[in-house]
Amino acid sequence: MIEINNLKKEYIEEDTSTLALRGITFSIEQGEFVSIMGPSGSGKSTLLHILSFLDRPTGGSYKFQGKSIDDMTDKELAHVRNKDMGFVFQSFNLLSRLTVYDNVEIPLLYSDIAVSKRKKLIVDAIKSVGLEEKIYTEAGRLSGGQKQRVAIARALVTDPNVIFADEPTGNLDSQSGLQVMEILESLNDKGRTVILVTHETQTAEFADRIIKIKDGMIESDKAIIANRNHRKNLK
């Protein structure tokens, strides 16, 4: 699904050049659950922005589903992002005065999905995160954990191929964070690709694989399937 080769990102401000990514190479297959870890300033957020089409690299190559992003216009990237990618953020990014239903509907407003089909998609997405009883509750009245589950439902409503989760447990208590990670894990179990950015080892270990970034380079790239299978056996 994702193939990057010698990926670089350079920021230039006045006479100062900063190389945020220094030649990163890896691939991610359809259905993988991958965690990207690294300290502040390591380049992991820059990498996530490029992978999710929110930014472009300044060197190297990036292919998404076999197509180079160099061959795609900004408009084409935006279309693919809305159709094939779902996003979950640390700060939820919900509209507090809108209901759960209305927040989850937002990505559909920018899609080509028929209006007649939208209600079922919205309700199904909300049910998938266990919030059907809150469907017409204003988002501002929800707990942090519930808000993040709404964010996951919003990410799911367009049936994306890949979900990008940027520090999804960062603003949650441990129990709510666990519930959110179990939802992401269950989505991956159903075949959806999940790419998670986190600095928390316990959160990262929900994945099948951990890529550690340091100083804009890959420090390690290891599979941890055995750990995940052990956790499943404990359930």
PDB file of C-alpha atoms in Angstrom:
ATOM      1  CA  MET A   1       0.000   0.000   0.000  1.00  0.00           C
ATOM      2  CA  ILE A   2       2.746   2.446   0.980  1.00  0.00           C
ATOM      3  CA  GLU A   3       6.288   2.464  -0.396  1.00  0.00           C
ATOM      4  CA  ILE A   4       8.793   5.187   0.416  1.00  0.00           C
ATOM      5  CA  ASN A   5      12.405   5.234  -0.755  1.00  0.00           C
ATOM      6  CA  ASN A   6      15.152   7.576   0.480  1.00  0.00           C
ATOM      7  CA  LEU A   7      12.492  10.056   1.608  1.00  0.00           C
ATOM      8  CA  LYS A   8      13.776  13.486   2.622  1.00  0.00           C
ATOM      9  CA  LYS A   9      12.185  16.665   3.925  1.00  0.00           C
ATOM     10  CA  GLU A  10      14.096  19.926   4.169  1.00  0.00           C
ATOM     11  CA  TYR A  11      12.751  23.130   5.681  1.00  0.00           C
ATOM     12  CA  ILE A  12      14.384  26.409   4.666  1.00  0.00           C
ATOM     13  CA  GLU A  13      13.810  29.583   6.660  1.00  0.00           C
ATOM     14  CA  GLU A  14      15.798  32.659   5.617  1.00  0.00           C
ATOM     15  CA  ASP A  15      19.393  31.361   5.476  1.00  0.00           C
ATOM     16  CA  THR A  16      18.818  28.342   7.699  1.00  0.00           C
ATOM     17  CA  SER A  17      18.197  24.828   6.374  1.00  0.00           C
ATOM     18  CA  THR A  18      16.820  22.042   8.563  1.00  0.00           C
ATOM     19  CA  LEU A  19      16.706  18.459   7.329  1.00  0.00           C
ATOM     20  CA  ALA A  20      13.768  16.873   9.158  1.00  0.00           C
ATOM     21  CA  LEU A  21      13.926  13.544   7.272  1.00  0.00           C
ATOM     22  CA  ARG A  22      17.306  12.249   6.127  1.00  0.00           C
ATOM     23  CA  GLY A  23      16.579   9.460   3.677  1.00  0.00           C
ATOM     24  CA  ILE A  24      13.954   7.077   5.068  1.00  0.00           C
ATOM     25  CA  THR A  25      13.043   3.828   3.309  1.00  0.00           C
ATOM     26  CA  PHE A  26      10.305   1.319   4.204  1.00  0.00           C
ATOM     27  CA  SER A  27       7.041  -0.138   2.943  1.00  0.00           C
ATOM     28  CA  ILE A  28       3.696  -0.896   4.587  1.00  0.00           C
ATOM     29  CA  GLU A  29       1.432  -3.644   3.303  1.00  0.00           C
ATOM     30  CA  GLN A  30      -2.363  -3.569   3.168  1.00  0.00           C
ATOM     31  CA  GLY A  31      -3.757  -4.703   6.537  1.00  0.00           C
ATOM     32  CA  GLU A  32      -0.666  -3.941   8.637  1.00  0.00           C
ATOM     33  CA  PHE A  33      -0.782  -2.163  12.009  1.00  0.00           C
ATOM     34  CA  VAL A  34       2.377  -0.059  12.266  1.00  0.00           C
ATOM     35  CA  SER A  35       3.515   2.225  15.088  1.00  0.00           C
ATOM     36  CA  ILE A  36       5.934   5.073  14.403  1.00  0.00           C
ATOM     37  CA  MET A  37       7.825   6.142  17.515  1.00  0.00           C
ATOM     38  CA  GLY A  38      10.391   8.806  18.263  1.00  0.00           C
ATOM     39  CA  PRO A  39      11.226  11.648  20.644  1.00  0.00           C
ATOM     40  CA  SER A  40      10.128  15.235  20.045  1.00  0.00           C
ATOM     41  CA  GLY A  41      11.921  16.601  16.991  1.00  0.00           C
ATOM     42  CA  SER A  42      12.738  13.163  15.607  1.00  0.00           C
ATOM     43  CA  GLY A  43      10.775  13.694  12.391  1.00  0.00           C
ATOM     44  CA  LYS A  44       7.866  11.347  13.114  1.00  0.00           C
ATOM     45  CA  SER A  45       5.224  14.060  12.730  1.00  0.00           C
ATOM     46  CA  THR A  46       6.823  15.262   9.501  1.00  0.00           C
ATOM     47  CA  LEU A  47       6.773  11.689   8.228  1.00  0.00           C
ATOM     48  CA  LEU A  48       3.094  11.295   9.155  1.00  0.00           C
ATOM     49  CA  HIS A  49       2.197  14.516   7.331  1.00  0.00           C
ATOM     50  CA  ILE A  50       3.888  13.271   4.171  1.00  0.00           C
ATOM     51  CA  LEU A  51       2.369   9.781   4.388  1.00  0.00           C
ATOM     52  CA  SER A  52      -1.097  11.305   4.806  1.00  0.00           C
ATOM     53  CA  PHE A  53      -0.686  13.788   1.912  1.00  0.00           C
ATOM     54  CA  LEU A  54      -0.695  16.830   4.197  1.00  0.00           C
ATOM     55  CA  ASP A  55       2.801  17.714   2.959  1.00  0.00           C
ATOM     56  CA  ARG A  56       5.159  16.738   0.156  1.00  0.00           C
ATOM     57  CA  PRO A  57       8.745  15.486   0.457  1.00  0.00           C
ATOM     58  CA  THR A  58      11.676  17.440  -0.932  1.00  0.00           C
ATOM     59  CA  GLY A  59      13.576  14.312  -1.961  1.00  0.00           C
ATOM     60  CA  GLY A  60      13.124  10.601  -2.540  1.00  0.00           C
ATOM     61  CA  SER A  61       9.934   8.883  -3.651  1.00  0.00           C
ATOM     62  CA  TYR A  62       6.554   7.970  -2.188  1.00  0.00           C
ATOM     63  CA  LYS A  63       4.104   5.582  -3.823  1.00  0.00           C
ATOM     64  CA  PHE A  64       0.597   5.100  -2.449  1.00  0.00           C
ATOM     65  CA  GLN A  65      -1.257   2.071  -3.819  1.00  0.00           C
ATOM     66  CA  GLY A  66       1.339   1.861  -6.587  1.00  0.00           C
ATOM     67  CA  LYS A  67       1.044   5.472  -7.754  1.00  0.00           C
ATOM     68  CA  SER A  68       3.759   8.065  -7.199  1.00  0.00           C
ATOM     69  CA  ILE A  69       2.552  11.215  -5.463  1.00  0.00           C
ATOM     70  CA  ASP A  70       4.845  13.168  -7.809  1.00  0.00           C
ATOM     71  CA  ASP A  71       2.378  12.310 -10.564  1.00  0.00           C
ATOM     72  CA  MET A  72      -0.613  13.664  -8.608  1.00  0.00           C
ATOM     73  CA  THR A  73      -1.874  17.249  -8.404  1.00  0.00           C
ATOM     74  CA  ASP A  74      -2.845  18.805  -5.079  1.00  0.00           C
ATOM     75  CA  LYS A  75      -6.487  18.335  -6.054  1.00  0.00           C
ATOM     76  CA  GLU A  76      -5.918  14.635  -6.767  1.00  0.00           C
ATOM     77  CA  LEU A  77      -4.091  14.212  -3.451  1.00  0.00           C
ATOM     78  CA  ALA A  78      -6.993  15.844  -1.619  1.00  0.00           C
ATOM     79  CA  HIS A  79      -9.455  13.486  -3.316  1.00  0.00           C
ATOM     80  CA  VAL A  80      -7.452  10.388  -2.396  1.00  0.00           C
ATOM     81  CA  ARG A  81      -6.973  11.674   1.155  1.00  0.00           C
ATOM     82  CA  ASN A  82     -10.716  12.115   1.639  1.00  0.00           C
ATOM     83  CA  LYS A  83     -11.603   8.793  -0.006  1.00  0.00           C
ATOM     84  CA  ASP A  84      -8.864   6.439   1.174  1.00  0.00           C
ATOM     85  CA  MET A  85      -7.594   7.941   4.436  1.00  0.00           C
ATOM     86  CA  GLY A  86      -9.144   8.430   7.857  1.00  0.00           C
ATOM     87  CA  PHE A  87      -7.615  10.562  10.611  1.00  0.00           C
ATOM     88  CA  VAL A  88      -7.645  10.421  14.411  1.00  0.00           C
ATOM     89  CA  PHE A  89      -5.919  13.241  16.290  1.00  0.00           C
ATOM     90  CA  GLN A  90      -4.754  13.752  19.867  1.00  0.00           C
ATOM     91  CA  SER A  91      -6.978  16.824  20.253  1.00  0.00           C
ATOM     92  CA  PHE A  92     -10.078  15.089  18.759  1.00  0.00           C
ATOM     93  CA  ASN A  93     -10.822  18.057  16.400  1.00  0.00           C
ATOM     94  CA  LEU A  94     -14.575  17.833  16.973  1.00  0.00           C
ATOM     95  CA  LEU A  95     -17.056  20.692  16.714  1.00  0.00           C
ATOM     96  CA  SER A  96     -18.334  20.858  20.286  1.00  0.00           C
ATOM     97  CA  ARG A  97     -21.764  22.331  19.507  1.00  0.00           C
ATOM     98  CA  LEU A  98     -22.556  19.752  16.855  1.00  0.00           C
ATOM     99  CA  THR A  99     -23.997  16.357  17.738  1.00  0.00           C
ATOM    100  CA  VAL A 100     -22.086  13.112  17.426  1.00  0.00           C
ATOM    101  CA  TYR A 101     -24.080  12.401  14.251  1.00  0.00           C
ATOM    102  CA  ASP A 102     -23.189  15.761  12.690  1.00  0.00           C
ATOM    103  CA  ASN A 103     -19.492  15.459  13.540  1.00  0.00           C
ATOM    104  CA  VAL A 104     -19.263  12.010  11.987  1.00  0.00           C
ATOM    105  CA  GLU A 105     -21.058  13.274   8.875  1.00  0.00           C
ATOM    106  CA  ILE A 106     -18.455  15.968   8.102  1.00  0.00           C
ATOM    107  CA  PRO A 107     -16.140  13.892   5.829  1.00  0.00           C
ATOM    108  CA  LEU A 108     -19.154  12.836   3.769  1.00  0.00           C
ATOM    109  CA  LEU A 109     -19.927  16.463   2.954  1.00  0.00           C
ATOM    110  CA  TYR A 110     -16.726  16.513   0.877  1.00  0.00           C
ATOM    111  CA  SER A 111     -17.238  13.115  -0.744  1.00  0.00           C
ATOM    112  CA  ASP A 112     -19.089  11.880  -3.798  1.00  0.00           C
ATOM    113  CA  ILE A 113     -21.138   9.411  -1.734  1.00  0.00           C
ATOM    114  CA  ALA A 114     -24.858   9.760  -2.466  1.00  0.00           C
ATOM    115  CA  VAL A 115     -26.868  11.633   0.164  1.00  0.00           C
ATOM    116  CA  SER A 116     -29.347   8.720   0.302  1.00  0.00           C
ATOM    117  CA  LYS A 117     -26.580   6.410   1.558  1.00  0.00           C
ATOM    118  CA  ARG A 118     -25.052   8.708   4.145  1.00  0.00           C
ATOM    119  CA  LYS A 119     -27.346   8.097   7.120  1.00  0.00           C
ATOM    120  CA  LYS A 120     -26.639   4.370   7.218  1.00  0.00           C
ATOM    121  CA  LEU A 121     -22.890   4.976   6.921  1.00  0.00           C
ATOM    122  CA  ILE A 122     -22.988   7.474   9.797  1.00  0.00           C
ATOM    123  CA  VAL A 123     -25.083   5.274  12.086  1.00  0.00           C
ATOM    124  CA  ASP A 124     -22.980   2.186  11.326  1.00  0.00           C
ATOM    125  CA  ALA A 125     -19.752   4.089  12.085  1.00  0.00           C
ATOM    126  CA  ILE A 126     -21.140   5.336  15.390  1.00  0.00           C
ATOM    127  CA  LYS A 127     -22.336   1.852  16.333  1.00  0.00           C
ATOM    128  CA  SER A 128     -18.899   0.426  15.545  1.00  0.00           C
ATOM    129  CA  VAL A 129     -17.403   2.483  18.391  1.00  0.00           C
ATOM    130  CA  GLY A 130     -20.249   1.747  20.803  1.00  0.00           C
ATOM    131  CA  LEU A 131     -21.774   5.228  20.974  1.00  0.00           C
ATOM    132  CA  GLU A 132     -25.209   4.707  19.467  1.00  0.00           C
ATOM    133  CA  GLU A 133     -26.858   5.934  22.693  1.00  0.00           C
ATOM    134  CA  LYS A 134     -25.010   9.271  22.273  1.00  0.00           C
ATOM    135  CA  ILE A 135     -25.794   9.767  18.604  1.00  0.00           C
ATOM    136  CA  TYR A 136     -27.688  13.067  19.099  1.00  0.00           C
ATOM    137  CA  THR A 137     -25.617  14.345  22.041  1.00  0.00           C
ATOM    138  CA  GLU A 138     -23.508  17.441  21.517  1.00  0.00           C
ATOM    139  CA  ALA A 139     -19.827  16.534  21.290  1.00  0.00           C
ATOM    140  CA  GLY A 140     -18.948  19.088  23.957  1.00  0.00           C
ATOM    141  CA  ARG A 141     -20.907  17.080  26.528  1.00  0.00           C
ATOM    142  CA  LEU A 142     -18.863  13.900  26.045  1.00  0.00           C
ATOM    143  CA  SER A 143     -15.929  12.591  28.052  1.00  0.00           C
ATOM    144  CA  GLY A 144     -12.454  12.568  26.508  1.00  0.00           C
ATOM    145  CA  GLY A 145     -12.658   8.874  25.737  1.00  0.00           C
ATOM    146  CA  GLN A 146     -16.056   9.258  24.108  1.00  0.00           C
ATOM    147  CA  LYS A 147     -14.800  12.186  22.021  1.00  0.00           C
ATOM    148  CA  GLN A 148     -11.937  10.081  20.700  1.00  0.00           C
ATOM    149  CA  ARG A 149     -14.358   7.283  19.823  1.00  0.00           C
ATOM    150  CA  VAL A 150     -16.412   9.841  17.857  1.00  0.00           C
ATOM    151  CA  ALA A 151     -13.201  10.847  16.087  1.00  0.00           C
ATOM    152  CA  ILE A 152     -12.611   7.208  15.158  1.00  0.00           C
ATOM    153  CA  ALA A 153     -16.188   6.920  13.854  1.00  0.00           C
ATOM    154  CA  ARG A 154     -15.605  10.055  11.773  1.00  0.00           C
ATOM    155  CA  ALA A 155     -12.413   8.499  10.400  1.00  0.00           C
ATOM    156  CA  LEU A 156     -14.322   5.346   9.459  1.00  0.00           C
ATOM    157  CA  VAL A 157     -17.392   6.851   7.825  1.00  0.00           C
ATOM    158  CA  THR A 158     -15.907   7.037   4.308  1.00  0.00           C
ATOM    159  CA  ASP A 159     -14.656   3.439   4.576  1.00  0.00           C
ATOM    160  CA  PRO A 160     -10.973   4.395   4.157  1.00  0.00           C
ATOM    161  CA  ASN A 161      -8.214   1.960   3.298  1.00  0.00           C
ATOM    162  CA  VAL A 162      -5.884   3.337   5.955  1.00  0.00           C
ATOM    163  CA  ILE A 163      -6.344   5.085   9.302  1.00  0.00           C
ATOM    164  CA  PHE A 164      -3.698   7.519  10.540  1.00  0.00           C
ATOM    165  CA  ALA A 165      -3.775   7.978  14.322  1.00  0.00           C
ATOM    166  CA  ASP A 166      -1.596  10.791  15.694  1.00  0.00           C
ATOM    167  CA  GLU A 167      -1.058  10.345  19.467  1.00  0.00           C
ATOM    168  CA  PRO A 168      -4.708   9.191  19.856  1.00  0.00           C
ATOM    169  CA  THR A 169      -4.325   8.430  23.584  1.00  0.00           C
ATOM    170  CA  GLY A 170      -2.303  11.534  24.461  1.00  0.00           C
ATOM    171  CA  ASN A 171      -5.202  13.403  26.110  1.00  0.00           C
ATOM    172  CA  LEU A 172      -6.853  10.369  27.718  1.00  0.00           C
ATOM    173  CA  ASP A 173      -6.641   8.568  31.033  1.00  0.00           C
ATOM    174  CA  SER A 174      -5.230   5.044  30.950  1.00  0.00           C
ATOM    175  CA  GLN A 175      -8.598   3.268  30.840  1.00  0.00           C
ATOM    176  CA  SER A 176     -10.015   5.456  28.052  1.00  0.00           C
ATOM    177  CA  GLY A 177      -6.743   5.122  26.155  1.00  0.00           C
ATOM    178  CA  LEU A 178      -6.954   1.348  26.396  1.00  0.00           C
ATOM    179  CA  GLN A 179     -10.511   1.374  25.015  1.00  0.00           C
ATOM    180  CA  VAL A 180      -9.447   3.538  22.075  1.00  0.00           C
ATOM    181  CA  MET A 181      -6.500   1.272  21.262  1.00  0.00           C
ATOM    182  CA  GLU A 182      -8.695  -1.831  21.465  1.00  0.00           C
ATOM    183  CA  ILE A 183     -11.058  -0.229  18.919  1.00  0.00           C
ATOM    184  CA  LEU A 184      -8.150   0.498  16.563  1.00  0.00           C
ATOM    185  CA  GLU A 185      -6.888  -3.048  17.071  1.00  0.00           C
ATOM    186  CA  SER A 186     -10.295  -4.515  16.249  1.00  0.00           C
ATOM    187  CA  LEU A 187     -10.482  -2.421  13.081  1.00  0.00           C
ATOM    188  CA  ASN A 188      -7.101  -3.785  12.055  1.00  0.00           C
ATOM    189  CA  ASP A 189      -8.285  -7.319  12.819  1.00  0.00           C
ATOM    190  CA  LYS A 190     -11.015  -6.711  10.211  1.00  0.00           C
ATOM    191  CA  GLY A 191      -8.390  -5.901   7.592  1.00  0.00           C
ATOM    192  CA  ARG A 192      -7.980  -2.147   7.861  1.00  0.00           C
ATOM    193  CA  THR A 193      -4.473  -0.665   7.722  1.00  0.00           C
ATOM    194  CA  VAL A 194      -3.589   1.404  10.812  1.00  0.00           C
ATOM    195  CA  ILE A 195      -0.591   3.734  11.095  1.00  0.00           C
ATOM    196  CA  LEU A 196      -0.079   5.067  14.593  1.00  0.00           C
ATOM    197  CA  VAL A 197       2.268   7.806  15.781  1.00  0.00           C
ATOM    198  CA  THR A 198       3.000   7.693  19.508  1.00  0.00           C
ATOM    199  CA  HIS A 199       5.732   8.207  22.071  1.00  0.00           C
ATOM    200  CA  GLU A 200       4.177   5.672  24.467  1.00  0.00           C
ATOM    201  CA  THR A 201       5.693   2.187  24.339  1.00  0.00           C
ATOM    202  CA  GLN A 202       2.600   0.518  25.791  1.00  0.00           C
ATOM    203  CA  THR A 203       0.423   2.122  23.118  1.00  0.00           C
ATOM    204  CA  ALA A 204       2.892   1.307  20.327  1.00  0.00           C
ATOM    205  CA  GLU A 205       2.861  -2.372  21.255  1.00  0.00           C
ATOM    206  CA  PHE A 206      -0.720  -2.746  20.050  1.00  0.00           C
ATOM    207  CA  ALA A 207       0.802  -2.774  16.569  1.00  0.00           C
ATOM    208  CA  ASP A 208       2.365  -5.653  14.628  1.00  0.00           C
ATOM    209  CA  ARG A 209       5.456  -3.582  13.952  1.00  0.00           C
ATOM    210  CA  ILE A 210       7.290  -0.613  15.455  1.00  0.00           C
ATOM    211  CA  ILE A 211       9.385   1.801  13.401  1.00  0.00           C
ATOM    212  CA  LYS A 212      11.583   4.019  15.599  1.00  0.00           C
ATOM    213  CA  ILE A 213      12.697   7.366  14.200  1.00  0.00           C
ATOM    214  CA  LYS A 214      15.618   9.398  15.549  1.00  0.00           C
ATOM    215  CA  ASP A 215      17.171  12.541  14.072  1.00  0.00           C
ATOM    216  CA  GLY A 216      15.210  12.075  10.864  1.00  0.00           C
ATOM    217  CA  MET A 217      16.427   8.527  10.269  1.00  0.00           C
ATOM    218  CA  ILE A 218      15.135   5.041  11.021  1.00  0.00           C
ATOM    219  CA  GLU A 219      16.734   3.747  14.196  1.00  0.00           C
ATOM    220  CA  SER A 220      14.964   0.367  14.100  1.00  0.00           C
ATOM    221  CA  ASP A 221      12.109  -1.431  12.325  1.00  0.00           C
ATOM    222  CA  LYS A 222      10.924  -4.526  14.170  1.00  0.00           C
ATOM    223  CA  ALA A 223       7.941  -6.857  14.025  1.00  0.00           C
ATOM    224  CA  ILE A 224       6.243  -7.535  17.383  1.00  0.00           C
ATOM    225  CA  ILE A 225       3.514  -9.941  16.290  1.00  0.00           C
ATOM    226  CA  ALA A 226       4.367 -12.359  19.101  1.00  0.00           C
ATOM    227  CA  ASN A 227       3.592  -9.697  21.718  1.00  0.00           C
ATOM    228  CA  ARG A 228       0.250  -8.915  20.117  1.00  0.00           C
ATOM    229  CA  ASN A 229      -0.755 -12.559  19.832  1.00  0.00           C
ATOM    230  CA  HIS A 230       0.088 -13.046  23.508  1.00  0.00           C
ATOM    231  CA  ARG A 231      -2.154 -10.106  24.451  1.00  0.00           C
ATOM    232  CA  LYS A 232      -5.013 -11.527  22.382  1.00  0.00           C
ATOM    233  CA  ASN A 233      -4.710 -14.839  24.206  1.00  0.00           C
ATOM    234  CA  LEU A 234      -5.168 -13.048  27.504  1.00  0.00           C
ATOM    235  CA  LYS A 235      -8.545 -11.596  26.486  1.00  0.00           C
TER     236      LYS A 235
END
